[in-house]
Amino acid sequence: MKLSTISIGTAAAVMSICASSVASAQSATYVVEPTHTFVTWAAKHFGTSTSHGRFDKKSGTITIDRSAKTGKAEITIDMKSMNTGVAAFDKHLTSDDFFAAEKFPEAKFVGTSFKFDGDKVTEVAGTLTLRGKTNPVTLKSNGFGCYISPFVKREVCGGDFETTITRSQYDMSYGLPGIPDAIRLNIQVEAIKQD
């Protein structure tokens, strides 16, 4: 009876360790791949055309645990890397009227709450820090998938995520109301799985 009890106890301990190892193995960290990651914005201009811009320099990491349905994302954006294709417009947008890039050279999105449909990420909620102000934002997925890259021979995951921010919440009220308060923000990201 004693031996049987010990055997059962030992088996339970081994199973617990194995289960723990499997669970931790489900959590994976991915590093943002900059050549397939784009951070862009869009805003109407006095009710006529839509102005667009992007930030050319960005970095970050994403951790996903598909079994636990959890994750964390940290995306850092170099605000001085503004690119609209027009140098004078870039200069104005990075000035104190808008992004104040000299004073606040980085913006950062930190996502702490992930929603899934099966093993696909559908939503990431967290905060965006811009011009020294931090506000909650939720990025909705327009598509998410993973593949084995033929170039890096590793899993790559990513998708298109979008949200709308209120720029006055970040002390960016220049041009209101001709330039709207609501700005569409898109983060199109791919990230490479790490060992």
Coordinates of C-alpha atoms in Angstrom, one line a residue:
M1 CA 0.0 0.0 0.0
K2 CA 2.8 2.3 0.9
L3 CA 4.7 1.5 -2.4
S4 CA 1.5 2.1 -4.3
T5 CA 0.9 5.5 -2.7
I6 CA 4.5 6.5 -3.4
S7 CA 4.3 5.4 -7.0
I8 CA 1.0 7.4 -7.5
G9 CA 2.5 10.4 -5.8
T10 CA 5.7 10.2 -7.9
A11 CA 3.7 9.8 -11.1
A12 CA 1.5 12.8 -10.2
A13 CA 4.7 14.9 -9.6
V14 CA 6.2 13.8 -13.0
M15 CA 2.9 14.6 -14.8
S16 CA 2.8 18.0 -13.1
I17 CA 6.4 18.8 -14.2
C18 CA 5.6 17.6 -17.8
A19 CA 2.4 19.7 -17.9
S20 CA 4.3 22.7 -16.7
S21 CA 7.0 22.2 -19.4
V22 CA 4.4 21.9 -22.1
A23 CA 2.6 25.0 -20.9
S24 CA 5.8 27.1 -20.8
A25 CA 6.7 25.7 -24.3
Q26 CA 3.5 27.3 -25.7
S27 CA 4.8 30.8 -24.8
A28 CA 7.0 32.2 -27.6
T29 CA 8.7 35.5 -28.2
Y30 CA 8.9 37.2 -31.6
V31 CA 11.1 40.1 -32.6
V32 CA 9.6 42.7 -35.0
E33 CA 11.0 42.4 -38.5
P34 CA 11.3 46.0 -39.7
T35 CA 11.2 45.5 -43.4
H36 CA 7.7 44.0 -43.2
T37 CA 6.4 46.2 -40.4
F38 CA 4.7 49.5 -41.1
V39 CA 3.2 52.1 -38.7
T40 CA 1.0 54.5 -40.7
W41 CA -1.6 57.2 -39.9
A42 CA -4.4 58.8 -41.9
A43 CA -6.3 62.1 -41.4
K44 CA -8.8 64.0 -43.4
H45 CA -7.6 67.5 -44.5
F46 CA -10.3 70.2 -44.1
G47 CA -13.0 67.7 -45.3
T48 CA -11.3 67.1 -48.6
S49 CA -8.4 64.6 -49.3
T50 CA -6.9 62.2 -46.8
S51 CA -3.3 62.9 -45.7
H52 CA -1.1 59.8 -45.0
G53 CA 2.2 59.3 -43.4
R54 CA 4.4 56.6 -42.0
F55 CA 7.3 56.1 -39.6
D56 CA 10.2 54.4 -41.2
K57 CA 12.0 53.2 -38.0
K58 CA 10.3 50.9 -35.5
S59 CA 11.3 48.0 -33.2
G60 CA 9.8 45.7 -30.7
T61 CA 9.0 42.3 -29.3
I62 CA 5.8 40.3 -29.0
T63 CA 5.2 37.3 -26.7
I64 CA 2.2 35.0 -27.4
D65 CA 1.0 32.0 -25.4
R66 CA -1.6 30.4 -27.6
S67 CA -2.6 27.8 -25.0
A68 CA -3.2 30.3 -22.3
K69 CA -4.6 32.9 -24.7
T70 CA -2.3 35.6 -23.4
G71 CA 0.3 37.8 -24.8
K72 CA 2.3 41.0 -24.6
A73 CA 3.5 43.4 -27.3
E74 CA 5.9 46.3 -27.1
I75 CA 6.3 48.4 -30.3
T76 CA 8.6 51.5 -30.2
I77 CA 8.4 54.1 -32.9
D78 CA 11.1 56.6 -33.9
M79 CA 9.1 59.9 -34.3
K80 CA 11.9 61.5 -36.2
S81 CA 11.5 59.0 -39.0
M82 CA 8.3 60.5 -40.2
N83 CA 7.9 60.1 -44.0
T84 CA 5.0 61.5 -46.1
G85 CA 7.1 61.8 -49.2
V86 CA 7.3 65.6 -48.8
A87 CA 10.2 67.0 -46.8
A88 CA 8.5 70.2 -45.8
F89 CA 5.4 68.4 -44.6
D90 CA 7.6 66.0 -42.6
K91 CA 9.3 68.9 -40.9
H92 CA 6.0 70.5 -39.9
L93 CA 4.6 67.2 -38.6
T94 CA 7.7 66.5 -36.4
S95 CA 7.6 70.1 -35.1
D96 CA 5.9 71.2 -31.8
D97 CA 2.6 71.8 -33.7
F98 CA 2.2 68.0 -34.0
F99 CA 4.5 65.2 -32.8
A100 CA 7.2 67.4 -31.1
A101 CA 9.8 64.8 -32.1
E102 CA 12.8 66.7 -30.7
K103 CA 11.2 66.7 -27.3
F104 CA 9.6 63.3 -27.5
P105 CA 11.7 61.2 -29.9
E106 CA 9.8 58.0 -29.3
A107 CA 6.2 56.7 -29.1
K108 CA 5.4 53.4 -27.6
F109 CA 2.5 50.9 -27.8
V110 CA 2.4 48.4 -25.0
G111 CA -0.3 45.7 -25.5
T112 CA -1.1 43.6 -22.4
S113 CA -4.5 42.0 -23.2
F114 CA -4.9 39.7 -26.2
K115 CA -8.1 38.3 -27.6
F116 CA -8.1 35.1 -29.8
D117 CA -10.3 33.3 -32.2
G118 CA -8.8 29.8 -32.0
D119 CA -5.1 30.5 -32.3
K120 CA -5.4 33.7 -34.2
V121 CA -5.1 37.1 -32.5
T122 CA -8.1 39.3 -33.1
E123 CA -7.5 42.2 -30.7
V124 CA -4.8 43.7 -28.6
A125 CA -5.6 46.2 -25.9
G126 CA -3.0 48.3 -24.1
T127 CA -1.6 51.8 -24.0
L128 CA -0.1 54.3 -26.4
T129 CA 2.5 56.8 -25.1
L130 CA 2.9 59.8 -27.4
R131 CA 4.2 63.2 -26.7
G132 CA 4.7 62.1 -23.0
K133 CA 1.0 61.3 -22.6
T134 CA -0.3 57.7 -22.1
N135 CA -3.8 56.7 -23.0
P136 CA -5.6 53.3 -23.5
V137 CA -6.0 52.0 -27.1
T138 CA -7.3 48.8 -28.6
L139 CA -5.9 47.5 -31.9
K140 CA -8.3 45.4 -33.9
S141 CA -6.9 42.8 -36.3
N142 CA -7.8 42.8 -39.9
G143 CA -6.0 39.5 -40.4
F144 CA -3.5 37.4 -38.5
G145 CA -1.4 34.4 -39.6
C146 CA 1.9 32.6 -39.2
Y147 CA 4.2 30.9 -41.7
I148 CA 7.7 29.3 -41.8
S149 CA 9.9 31.8 -43.6
P150 CA 12.0 30.3 -46.4
F151 CA 14.7 33.0 -45.7
V152 CA 15.2 32.9 -42.0
K153 CA 13.9 29.3 -41.5
R154 CA 11.8 30.3 -38.6
E155 CA 8.2 30.9 -37.8
V156 CA 7.0 34.4 -38.6
C157 CA 3.7 35.7 -37.3
G158 CA 1.9 38.9 -38.0
G159 CA -1.1 40.8 -39.2
D160 CA -2.8 44.2 -39.9
F161 CA -4.0 46.0 -36.8
E162 CA -5.8 49.3 -36.6
T163 CA -7.3 51.8 -34.2
T164 CA -8.5 55.4 -34.0
I165 CA -6.8 57.8 -31.6
T166 CA -7.9 61.2 -30.4
R167 CA -4.9 63.4 -30.9
S168 CA -6.0 66.2 -28.5
Q169 CA -5.6 63.6 -25.7
Y170 CA -1.9 63.8 -26.6
D171 CA -1.7 67.6 -26.5
M172 CA -1.9 67.7 -30.3
S173 CA -4.6 70.2 -31.1
Y174 CA -3.0 72.2 -33.9
G175 CA -5.4 72.8 -36.8
L176 CA -8.6 71.7 -35.1
P177 CA -11.3 71.3 -36.4
G178 CA -10.0 71.6 -40.0
I179 CA -7.7 68.7 -39.3
P180 CA -9.9 66.3 -37.3
D181 CA -9.2 65.1 -33.8
A182 CA -9.8 61.4 -34.8
I183 CA -6.7 59.9 -36.5
R184 CA -6.6 56.4 -37.9
L185 CA -3.5 54.5 -36.8
N186 CA -2.4 51.3 -38.5
I187 CA 0.3 48.9 -37.3
Q188 CA 1.0 46.2 -39.9
V189 CA 3.5 43.9 -38.3
E190 CA 5.5 40.8 -38.9
A191 CA 7.8 39.3 -36.2
I192 CA 10.3 36.4 -36.2
K193 CA 10.1 33.7 -33.5
Q194 CA 13.2 33.5 -31.3
D195 CA 14.8 30.3 -29.9

